[in-house]
Amino acid sequence: MDLLDNLGLGLQTALQWQNILFCLIGVALGTAVGVLPGIGPTATVAMLLPITFSFDEPVSALIMLAGIYYGAQYGGSTTAILINLPGESSSAVTAIDGHQMARDGRAGHALAVAAIGSFVAGTIATLVLAVAAPPLARAALNFGPAEYFALVVLGLIASITLASGSTVKALAMIVLGILLGTVGQDIYTGTPRFTFGIRELYSGINFVSVAVGVFGVAEILRNLHDPQRRTKMVDKVTNLWPSREVLRSIVGPVARGTGLGSVLGVLPGGGHVLASYASYAVEKRTSKHPEEFGRGAIAGVAGPESANNAAAQTSFIPLLTLGIPAHPVMALMVGAFIIQGITPGPEVMTSEPELFWGLIASMWVGNLLLVLLNLPLIGLWVRMLTVPYSVLFPTIVTLACIGTYSLGQNAFHVLAIAFFGLLGFVLLRSGCEPAPLLLGFVLGPLLEENLRRALLISKGDPSVFLTRPISATLLALAALALLLAVLPTIRRKRETVFVEGE
Amino acid sequence: MASPQNEVDATARRGLRPRSDADLIAGLVFVAFGVAFGVASLGYTIGSLREMGSGYAPLLFALVLTGLGIGAIVKAYVSPDTHHPGELPPEDGSVGLGFERVHWRPIVFVVAALLFFALTVDGLGLLPATFGTSAIAAFAGKGMAPFRALLIAVGLTVGCYVVFVLLLQLRLPLLGEWLG
């Protein structure tokens, strides 16, 4: 049985003591930073990314980063429940009923149910990932440049479909990211582009500077601007372990959430957000007591949390099999892969089986660690919420500086953070989401390379993208995704007009 | 959060003012980058569809970005913001707050802290640069007392020394050449 052999190999790697340790540090750090107000998983991973570069073993670095990611996600749902401050958009759903439960004095139940649901969902989704990844990677090996180009286009367009806000601005952010990605030596001719003679720019704008600037610094500046978002918190958590009836009542929601999450997580661009919303809607519709939703329904926490976590696992599928990140955190993982000297894509599974399966197995280990670590430590996390902004922000700025500087000891990368921080802040204030910019930046070089290669092979005939069936299908899907992105804007505009007419 | 938006809408009725500052500024930033990249890419080989030169793709994307930027500017004048008044903007910042009430203090101090680190870390070394950076960054928050900033800076410098030098064993120069 291939699957068992592979998982065995993965567990062997993941259960080496240093990898368990890195996984533990990752989930602990991730939860800690995820709990801190105003910093979501993307900013957390961006800022802690440089720490992992000094590791000798690429697999340890990736295991720790993955740990930070789901740790931060978990921390985000903790704050959603306790202080109604979702760390990111997918835990916004958890806040609806979770925070209501906390207000009724059932914070312990909500947290425990979220943890258990997440663990079960994570376990199942990890298996889904292990089963689905190999055939997909094999199929992707047959992709030519035209197919890859179409795939990248689909990934980029789909990433804005599920996001909120203006489509024009999101598209522009993608293109701006692509342009920033062209800085540096042209892979075909070696011509340095847009470098202004600055030696540091020959190898391109540093990925970490962009990520830390746009997600970290810009977010700090935004938080220092409107710190009133903090609401009263629940200071004591009791009654953690739920009764057997409660456990029995969440079996259905967890199972449905896991199914939804596993499927939707594969979608590029915030499938996990869609998954938690979808799960909430399903639970509300199938519930015998739909009136409880919004007033502290336990299924409204268990379902979305499971969906969210399952999607977080399966969102690794496009990354590991195609090299295409599904959302900004995965784009950060691409950066981590590249800095470790590995190009993510279908070859990784065969060329680095230990790393591939080790990473997958470590996700399960990480989920287990999260449950073991977080339920007993919930008091500590609650106390972390009281860390004042005045200490928090200097810490983040300093960590970002040292971490980025330690990459090749180059102060230029720190200067670049300041530039991208300011740019990110201006764009954030003008209602532009930073995620598409980062995806464009990471995928831009891949887009250009495959565009040029495909046209070289077709002797300059652009119809190659439409005559090859897979490429044509992918592009048609991208067009559909774009249409979907535009439609809600039109609808919302109508609503606004309607409201104004009253 | 909704009130500045309403004010913008109100001013918009008085004359040809942008209904949405956010769209206008975003559009201007996009056009600026689009034009800059576009002009710069003309300096490289453009080539043909069959054999694209170094400048082909950047020029293409620069044109698209400029077009989208113009689209955002036009939208700033003709259409109301798609955001519902009276509803909190989502956490992810997808709806801009505009530039009605920009506080300069955090921007100045956070950027100054980053610049201080970038410019002094090679000369002064890691520890003094860390100390200065955290002290400057501490002043980004409102009403920071100097003594408290000093405490934060000392604490952070010691903490970073423990984490990066003792635990992670990064080989970074602790004291730079300027200090002998």
XYZ file of C-alpha atoms in Angstrom:
682
model
C 0.000 0.000 0.000
C 1.706 3.134 -1.280
C -0.242 5.506 0.885
C 0.754 3.766 4.111
C 4.412 3.596 3.042
C 4.370 7.268 2.226
C 2.670 8.249 5.455
C 5.104 6.032 7.315
C 8.009 7.823 5.687
C 6.388 11.130 6.543
C 5.804 10.192 10.174
C 9.409 9.035 10.424
C 10.519 12.506 9.398
C 7.902 14.373 11.371
C 8.525 12.407 14.555
C 12.247 13.085 14.707
C 12.659 14.885 17.988
C 13.981 18.108 16.501
C 11.103 18.266 14.052
C 8.573 17.740 16.831
C 10.321 20.519 18.684
C 10.184 22.870 15.686
C 6.559 21.971 15.149
C 5.845 22.710 18.808
C 7.697 26.028 18.685
C 5.838 26.841 15.477
C 2.346 26.199 16.814
C 3.146 27.907 20.125
C 4.599 30.993 18.427
C 1.803 30.987 15.905
C -0.883 30.791 18.578
C 0.828 33.435 20.687
C 1.080 35.928 17.860
C -2.291 34.928 16.461
C -3.888 35.710 19.819
C -2.293 39.138 19.966
C -4.744 41.737 18.768
C -4.562 43.094 15.276
C -2.205 40.583 13.718
C -3.655 37.857 11.534
C -2.009 34.667 10.259
C -0.519 36.283 7.150
C 1.262 39.020 9.053
C 2.365 36.478 11.650
C 3.908 34.142 9.104
C 5.474 37.075 7.225
C 7.172 38.369 10.333
C 8.343 35.035 11.657
C 9.454 33.816 8.218
C 13.027 35.121 8.467
C 13.615 33.224 11.717
C 13.404 29.910 9.874
C 15.988 30.731 7.234
C 18.922 29.896 9.416
C 17.797 26.275 9.762
C 20.008 23.666 8.089
C 17.188 21.264 7.263
C 14.611 22.680 4.831
C 11.979 20.297 6.182
C 12.365 21.685 9.729
C 11.910 25.223 8.458
C 8.797 24.301 6.493
C 7.345 22.279 9.363
C 7.789 25.220 11.696
C 6.233 27.652 9.204
C 3.256 25.377 8.651
C 2.941 25.158 12.439
C 2.983 28.937 12.733
C 0.256 29.104 10.104
C -2.279 26.816 11.710
C -1.256 27.973 15.156
C -2.042 31.542 14.151
C -5.312 30.468 12.618
C -6.192 28.737 15.851
C -5.187 31.785 17.873
C -7.425 33.854 15.628
C -10.469 31.802 16.519
C -9.600 32.053 20.209
C -9.734 35.846 20.028
C -12.873 35.621 17.915
C -14.587 33.706 20.708
C -13.180 35.605 23.675
C -13.148 39.211 22.534
C -15.104 39.172 19.289
C -11.973 40.081 17.373
C -11.498 37.606 14.546
C -7.852 37.298 13.579
C -8.844 36.916 9.963
C -11.876 36.742 7.758
C -12.495 33.008 8.148
C -12.850 33.213 11.922
C -15.329 36.068 11.569
C -18.000 33.378 11.338
C -16.791 31.768 14.557
C -17.176 35.081 16.326
C -20.924 35.216 15.620
C -21.948 32.363 17.878
C -18.647 31.770 19.663
C -18.538 35.194 21.248
C -22.193 34.910 22.158
C -21.410 31.658 23.962
C -18.552 33.373 25.773
C -20.913 36.115 26.920
C -23.275 33.506 28.313
C -20.388 32.095 30.346
C -19.822 29.181 27.998
C -16.451 30.367 26.671
C -14.851 27.115 27.796
C -17.274 25.017 25.772
C -16.834 27.172 22.710
C -13.051 26.958 22.887
C -13.050 23.214 23.506
C -15.502 22.538 20.698
C -13.420 24.694 18.341
C -10.284 22.770 19.315
C -11.852 19.325 19.011
C -13.575 20.165 15.737
C -10.353 21.567 14.337
C -8.399 18.500 15.344
C -10.834 16.012 13.843
C -11.117 18.060 10.669
C -7.358 18.484 10.452
C -6.806 14.744 10.789
C -9.271 13.848 8.054
C -8.107 16.634 5.746
C -4.500 15.527 6.134
C -5.560 12.087 4.852
C -7.410 13.739 1.964
C -4.250 15.647 1.151
C -2.149 12.474 1.223
C -4.586 10.664 -1.090
C -5.253 13.498 -3.531
C -1.797 14.993 -3.925
C 0.101 12.219 -5.772
C -2.279 11.785 -8.739
C -2.596 15.568 -9.114
C 1.166 15.989 -9.084
C 1.491 13.258 -11.736
C -1.092 14.996 -13.918
C 0.680 18.322 -13.453
C 3.943 16.843 -14.713
C 2.354 16.691 -18.183
C 1.475 20.385 -18.141
C 3.160 22.465 -20.809
C 3.869 26.201 -20.604
C 0.441 27.094 -22.042
C -1.315 25.087 -19.320
C 0.861 26.603 -16.612
C 0.201 30.091 -17.884
C -3.553 29.445 -17.838
C -3.303 27.912 -14.379
C -1.505 30.944 -12.973
C -4.072 33.260 -14.569
C -6.863 31.226 -13.005
C -5.143 31.263 -9.623
C -4.689 35.016 -9.697
C -8.195 35.824 -10.883
C -9.826 33.358 -8.508
C -7.968 34.947 -5.607
C -10.001 38.130 -6.014
C -13.354 36.490 -6.617
C -13.879 35.534 -3.014
C -12.322 38.680 -1.631
C -14.439 41.663 -0.786
C -13.911 45.138 -2.157
C -13.539 46.615 -5.588
C -12.619 44.328 -8.463
C -10.785 47.046 -10.385
C -8.521 47.792 -7.452
C -7.911 44.100 -6.726
C -6.964 43.475 -10.367
C -4.676 46.492 -10.277
C -3.032 45.137 -7.111
C -2.323 41.846 -8.900
C -0.765 43.637 -11.859
C 1.269 45.907 -9.577
C 2.536 42.769 -7.829
C 3.467 41.208 -11.171
C 5.361 44.358 -12.176
C 7.251 44.447 -8.879
C 8.088 40.809 -9.548
C 9.755 41.713 -12.855
C 12.444 43.734 -11.081
C 15.773 41.952 -11.352
C 17.554 39.957 -14.007
C 15.454 38.726 -16.895
C 15.643 34.925 -16.805
C 15.928 34.671 -20.609
C 18.452 37.332 -21.487
C 20.073 38.139 -18.163
C 19.307 41.836 -18.681
C 18.896 43.542 -15.313
C 15.475 45.233 -15.334
C 14.394 48.245 -13.265
C 17.404 47.918 -10.984
C 18.658 51.549 -11.166
C 22.134 50.096 -10.878
C 21.443 48.938 -7.317
C 23.329 45.701 -6.827
C 20.819 44.308 -4.317
C 18.012 44.531 -6.878
C 19.727 42.295 -9.456
C 18.300 39.213 -7.801
C 14.890 40.879 -7.575
C 13.068 42.687 -4.804
C 13.359 40.625 -1.674
C 10.214 38.648 -1.051
C 10.442 39.008 2.719
C 10.678 42.789 2.473
C 7.499 42.921 0.426
C 5.628 40.538 2.710
C 6.751 42.147 5.966
C 6.207 45.646 4.607
C 2.816 45.130 3.054
C 1.367 42.804 5.677
C 3.322 43.564 8.825
C 4.177 47.245 8.866
C 1.124 48.374 6.963
C -1.024 46.487 9.452
C 0.752 48.093 12.423
C 0.206 51.533 10.963
C -3.450 50.764 10.414
C -3.851 49.491 13.963
C -2.172 52.514 15.458
C -4.688 54.565 13.554
C -7.844 53.038 14.857
C -7.136 51.160 18.039
C -10.759 51.423 19.165
C -11.521 48.029 17.644
C -10.715 46.282 20.907
C -13.811 45.335 22.834
C -14.336 44.189 26.363
C -12.869 40.809 26.957
C -13.890 37.780 28.907
C -11.289 37.408 31.606
C -12.004 34.029 33.085
C -12.531 30.759 31.272
C -14.051 27.918 33.204
C -15.905 24.754 32.394
C -13.621 23.730 29.574
C -14.481 20.103 28.987
C -17.871 19.648 27.325
C -20.321 16.969 28.421
C -21.038 13.859 26.407
C -24.307 15.290 25.052
C -22.472 18.344 23.780
C -19.871 16.139 22.120
C -22.595 14.048 20.515
C -24.350 17.134 19.226
C -21.269 18.354 17.357
C -20.559 15.108 15.461
C -22.783 16.140 12.558
C -21.537 19.724 12.233
C -17.907 18.622 12.456
C -18.380 15.937 9.795
C -20.203 18.267 7.408
C -17.730 21.067 8.053
C -14.793 18.774 7.350
C -16.314 17.657 4.050
C -17.080 21.184 2.903
C -13.713 22.494 4.030
C -11.705 19.731 2.375
C -13.336 20.415 -0.984
C -13.431 24.210 -0.849
C -9.930 24.580 0.601
C -8.413 23.530 -2.705
C -9.918 26.568 -4.424
C -7.474 29.372 -4.939
C -8.047 32.596 -3.073
C -9.636 32.211 0.284
C -11.394 28.870 -0.043
C -11.190 28.634 3.739
C -13.267 31.777 4.150
C -15.897 30.420 1.797
C -15.767 27.086 3.637
C -16.550 28.553 7.032
C -19.379 30.692 5.660
C -20.787 27.735 3.720
C -20.616 25.507 6.769
C -22.405 28.094 8.904
C -25.155 28.386 6.309
C -25.531 24.603 6.063
C -25.703 24.178 9.840
C -28.273 26.903 10.172
C -30.423 25.397 7.468
C -30.237 21.810 8.706
C -30.584 22.677 12.386
C -33.748 21.835 14.286
C -33.366 25.102 16.159
C -32.278 27.679 13.590
C -33.393 30.440 15.935
C -30.413 29.617 18.209
C -27.962 30.747 15.549
C -26.524 34.122 16.390
C -27.430 33.553 20.042
C -24.729 31.044 20.870
C -25.459 27.880 18.890
C -22.724 25.347 19.425
C -23.089 23.994 15.886
C -22.312 27.504 14.649
C -18.881 27.175 16.214
C -18.140 23.510 15.582
C -19.081 23.481 11.882
C -17.226 26.580 10.650
C -14.167 25.858 12.793
C -13.892 22.344 11.342
C -14.459 23.635 7.815
C -11.867 26.330 8.319
C -9.228 23.949 9.581
C -9.902 21.270 6.972
C -9.561 23.935 4.285
C -6.318 25.161 5.835
C -4.891 21.665 5.326
C -6.178 21.045 1.829
C -5.045 24.498 0.688
C -1.587 22.926 0.693
C -2.693 20.709 -2.234
C -2.265 23.284 -5.038
C 0.982 24.449 -3.469
C 2.531 21.007 -3.136
C 1.300 19.586 -6.430
C 1.299 22.579 -8.783
C 3.504 25.106 -7.043
C 0.586 27.541 -7.129
C -0.241 29.180 -3.795
C -3.961 29.296 -2.991
C -3.736 32.305 -0.705
C -1.195 34.749 0.717
C 0.071 32.454 3.461
C 0.771 29.817 0.830
C 2.552 32.500 -1.202
C 4.764 33.006 1.833
C 5.374 29.254 1.895
C 6.479 29.455 -1.753
C 8.986 32.074 -0.686
C 10.189 29.792 2.094
C 10.583 26.874 -0.326
C 12.583 29.002 -2.750
C 14.834 30.415 -0.041
C 15.511 26.848 1.067
C 16.567 26.092 -2.501
C 13.508 24.080 -3.508
C 11.180 25.084 -6.323
C 7.673 24.075 -5.265
C 5.843 22.087 -7.906
C 4.960 18.586 -9.021
C 8.609 17.457 -8.873
C 8.925 17.960 -5.121
C 7.005 14.781 -4.363
C 9.451 12.579 -6.262
C 12.662 14.514 -5.730
C 12.154 15.246 -2.021
C 9.822 12.523 -0.737
C 10.959 12.950 2.874
C 10.220 16.650 2.800
C 6.890 16.214 1.031
C 5.498 13.491 3.253
C 7.245 14.822 6.338
C 5.460 18.141 5.914
C 2.106 16.411 5.461
C 2.595 14.183 8.491
C 3.774 17.122 10.560
C 0.453 18.839 9.952
C -1.281 16.066 11.777
C 1.318 16.176 14.563
C 0.851 19.930 14.714
C -2.892 19.625 15.053
C -2.442 17.179 17.902
C 0.035 19.506 19.591
C -2.432 22.363 19.227
C -5.078 20.508 21.196
C -2.637 19.310 23.833
C -1.022 22.710 24.137
C -3.906 25.071 23.893
C -6.657 23.706 26.053
C -4.507 23.659 29.193
C -2.796 26.919 28.313
C -5.927 28.882 27.569
C -5.379 31.012 30.677
C -2.002 32.082 29.349
C -3.473 33.065 25.974
C -6.173 35.066 27.712
C -3.493 36.925 29.606
C -1.595 37.615 26.371
C -4.589 39.597 25.204
C -3.723 42.197 27.804
C -0.314 42.992 26.283
C -0.568 46.718 25.577
C -0.105 48.099 22.083
C 2.726 50.278 23.321
C 4.888 47.187 23.905
C 3.530 45.157 21.024
C 4.388 47.438 18.145
C 8.018 48.204 18.980
C 8.469 44.440 19.390
C 7.045 43.696 15.967
C 9.059 46.433 14.271
C 12.268 45.274 15.932
C 11.649 41.600 15.127
C 10.932 42.476 11.516
C 14.199 44.442 11.288
C 16.427 41.782 12.802
C 14.751 38.920 10.978
C 15.019 40.568 7.592
C 18.543 41.791 8.211
C 19.680 38.298 9.116
C 18.887 37.266 5.525
C 22.347 37.675 4.076
C 23.143 40.526 6.504
C 21.933 43.155 4.105
C 20.499 46.383 5.442
C 19.010 47.180 2.025
C 16.219 44.677 2.654
C 15.243 46.642 5.790
C 15.104 49.862 3.766
C 12.813 48.038 1.365
C 10.468 47.163 4.269
C 10.052 50.868 4.992
C 9.210 51.508 1.333
C 6.698 48.693 1.084
C 5.264 49.506 4.497
C 4.443 53.025 3.358
C 3.139 51.847 -0.005
C 1.064 49.168 1.694
C -0.342 51.671 4.164
C -1.419 54.118 1.457
C -3.008 51.306 -0.534
C -4.709 49.844 2.532
C -6.200 53.225 3.386
C -7.462 53.470 -0.170
C -9.310 50.199 0.168
C -6.894 47.894 -1.639
C -6.344 44.464 -0.181
C -2.677 43.531 0.057
C -3.163 39.802 -0.633
C -3.529 40.039 -4.448
C -0.351 42.129 -4.624
C 1.634 39.458 -2.847
C 0.178 36.663 -5.002
C 0.963 38.661 -8.135
C 4.482 39.263 -6.898
C 5.103 35.573 -6.249
C 3.377 34.262 -9.367
C 4.468 37.044 -11.747
C 7.786 35.499 -12.774
C 6.057 32.147 -13.370
C 3.408 33.896 -15.461
C 5.928 35.717 -17.621
C 8.196 32.707 -18.066
C 5.385 30.446 -19.236
C 3.839 33.130 -21.433
C 7.139 33.607 -23.222
C 7.865 29.904 -23.483
C 4.411 29.041 -24.767
C 4.617 31.717 -27.470
C 8.124 30.664 -28.413
C 6.923 27.096 -28.957
C 3.828 28.198 -30.884
C 5.976 30.531 -33.040
C 4.184 33.613 -31.792
C 0.652 32.332 -32.284
C -1.421 33.436 -29.276
C -4.260 31.050 -30.137
C -2.212 28.273 -28.516
C -3.832 29.149 -25.178
C -7.289 28.502 -26.594
C -6.647 25.497 -28.802
C -5.113 23.291 -26.129
C -8.058 21.835 -24.191
C -6.695 22.043 -20.645
C -5.424 25.564 -21.095
C -8.687 26.662 -22.727
C -10.727 25.172 -19.887
C -8.612 26.869 -17.246
C -8.868 30.219 -19.014
C -12.632 29.814 -19.380
C -12.834 29.178 -15.638
C -10.752 32.309 -15.050
C -13.166 34.336 -17.187
C -16.078 32.916 -15.226
C -14.325 33.774 -11.949
C -13.812 37.339 -13.144
C -17.474 37.596 -14.034
C -18.415 36.347 -10.567
C -16.113 38.932 -9.045
C -17.762 41.756 -10.968
C -21.359 40.693 -10.397
C -21.601 41.267 -6.632
C -20.225 44.781 -7.130
C -23.046 45.553 -9.504
C -25.550 44.097 -7.092
C -24.151 46.007 -4.126
C -24.165 49.210 -6.124
C -27.863 48.741 -6.778
C -28.422 48.241 -3.088
C -26.522 51.432 -2.266
C -28.617 53.374 -4.748
C -31.688 51.857 -3.204
C -30.623 52.878 0.287
C -29.910 56.422 -0.851
C -33.303 56.672 -2.539
C -35.150 56.110 0.730
C -16.036 54.608 10.520
C -18.944 55.450 8.302
C -19.004 59.147 9.045
C -15.976 60.218 6.959
C -17.513 58.365 4.050
C -20.737 60.289 4.433
C -18.844 63.550 4.577
C -17.144 62.639 1.332
C -20.513 61.921 -0.244
C -21.827 65.229 1.010
C -18.954 67.223 -0.445
C -19.361 65.356 -3.696
C -22.771 66.900 -4.264
C -21.386 70.403 -3.925
C -19.137 70.293 -6.961
C -16.887 68.120 -9.071
C -15.095 66.598 -6.157
C -14.231 62.901 -6.009
C -16.923 60.910 -4.266
C -14.316 58.524 -3.030
C -10.888 59.728 -1.913
C -9.858 56.107 -1.542
C -10.520 55.269 -5.193
C -8.854 58.460 -6.377
C -5.630 57.908 -4.447
C -5.476 54.206 -5.281
C -5.961 55.116 -8.945
C -3.216 57.734 -8.834
C -0.784 55.292 -7.214
C -1.552 52.679 -9.876
C -1.161 55.170 -12.727
C 2.129 56.407 -11.265
C 3.548 52.898 -11.043
C 2.125 51.975 -14.452
C 3.664 54.985 -16.180
C 6.996 54.581 -14.392
C 7.304 50.894 -15.267
C 6.002 51.540 -18.781
C 8.510 54.276 -19.549
C 11.352 52.288 -18.020
C 10.510 49.164 -20.005
C 10.830 51.115 -23.258
C 14.547 51.164 -22.492
C 14.737 47.390 -22.900
C 14.335 45.183 -25.973
C 10.638 44.820 -26.711
C 10.815 42.059 -29.324
C 7.818 40.354 -30.895
C 5.124 37.983 -29.702
C 7.256 35.121 -30.974
C 10.386 36.192 -29.212
C 9.581 38.557 -26.397
C 12.390 40.773 -25.232
C 13.060 41.841 -21.668
C 10.711 44.785 -22.027
C 7.689 43.108 -23.626
C 5.900 41.663 -20.612
C 6.643 44.607 -18.283
C 5.360 47.064 -20.902
C 2.211 45.000 -21.374
C 1.529 44.811 -17.630
C 2.384 48.492 -17.170
C -0.234 49.406 -19.769
C -2.822 47.214 -18.053
C -1.991 48.756 -14.668
C -2.274 52.288 -16.061
C -5.632 51.381 -17.583
C -6.923 49.937 -14.306
C -5.615 52.995 -12.453
C -7.518 55.294 -14.801
C -10.558 53.087 -14.251
C -10.284 53.586 -10.485
C -9.925 57.365 -10.910
C -12.997 57.520 -13.150
C -14.877 55.416 -10.655
C -13.889 57.823 -7.884
C -15.821 60.571 -9.674
C -18.831 58.777 -11.066
C -19.922 56.044 -8.709
C -20.628 56.072 -4.995
C -18.455 53.892 -2.851
C -19.757 50.344 -2.871
C -19.381 50.199 0.872
C -22.585 50.290 2.921
C -22.741 53.331 5.121
C -23.288 52.437 8.745
C -21.602 49.053 8.448
C -18.186 48.419 9.938
C -15.555 47.857 7.276
C -14.211 44.302 7.376
C -11.067 43.535 9.346
C -9.027 42.677 6.279
C -8.990 46.301 5.190
C -10.819 45.619 1.960
C -12.701 48.860 2.315
C -10.525 51.897 2.691
C -10.857 54.364 5.501
C -9.717 57.128 3.223
C -7.331 59.846 4.234
C -9.600 62.076 6.277
C -7.902 61.522 9.573
C -4.347 60.432 8.953
C -2.256 60.643 12.104
C 1.310 61.321 11.157
C 2.840 60.259 14.443
C 2.787 56.467 14.001
C 3.852 56.685 10.373
C 6.778 58.957 11.115
C 8.030 56.922 14.065
C 7.571 53.474 12.566
C 9.280 54.490 9.321
C 12.005 56.315 11.262
C 12.609 53.189 13.346
C 12.990 51.062 10.202
C 15.303 53.625 8.584
C 17.387 53.910 11.744
C 17.955 50.168 11.754
C 18.748 50.015 8.031
C 21.244 52.855 8.216
C 23.035 52.010 11.459
C 23.093 48.226 11.765
C 26.255 47.846 9.673
C 28.061 50.661 11.437
C 26.861 50.351 15.026
C 26.194 46.619 15.132
C 23.141 44.651 16.141
C 22.726 45.634 19.787
C 22.866 49.446 19.488
C 20.716 49.333 16.331
C 18.123 47.176 18.083
C 18.093 49.491 21.073
C 17.626 52.604 18.938
C 15.007 51.036 16.713
C 12.852 49.792 19.568
C 13.151 53.134 21.371
C 12.042 55.054 18.274
C 9.250 52.593 17.478
C 7.953 52.893 21.051
C 7.110 56.538 20.401
C 4.709 55.537 17.620
C 1.962 55.115 20.216
C 0.237 58.142 21.678
C 1.461 59.558 24.985
C 4.600 57.506 25.376
C 6.701 58.601 28.342
C 10.472 58.669 27.667
C 11.234 56.485 30.688
C 8.753 53.848 29.554
C 10.240 53.915 26.052
C 13.657 53.367 27.596
C 12.353 50.381 29.542
C 10.768 48.886 26.428
C 13.972 49.392 24.444
C 16.161 47.782 27.108
C 13.775 44.866 27.461
C 13.586 44.298 23.720
C 17.332 44.521 23.230
C 17.945 41.928 25.923
C 15.117 39.756 24.595
C 16.408 39.888 21.023
C 19.918 39.096 22.214
C 18.643 36.004 23.991
C 16.432 34.829 21.123
C 18.581 35.594 18.095
C 22.105 35.299 19.423
C 21.894 32.782 22.273
C 19.024 30.556 21.074
C 19.048 30.814 17.283
C 22.810 31.408 17.163
C 22.633 33.860 14.287
C 26.126 35.083 13.595
C 25.526 38.804 13.461
C 28.045 41.482 14.446
C 26.915 42.639 17.895
C 28.937 45.833 17.896
C 29.823 47.478 14.594
C 32.952 49.074 13.188
C 31.911 52.602 14.181
C 32.334 51.565 17.787
C 35.779 50.076 17.181
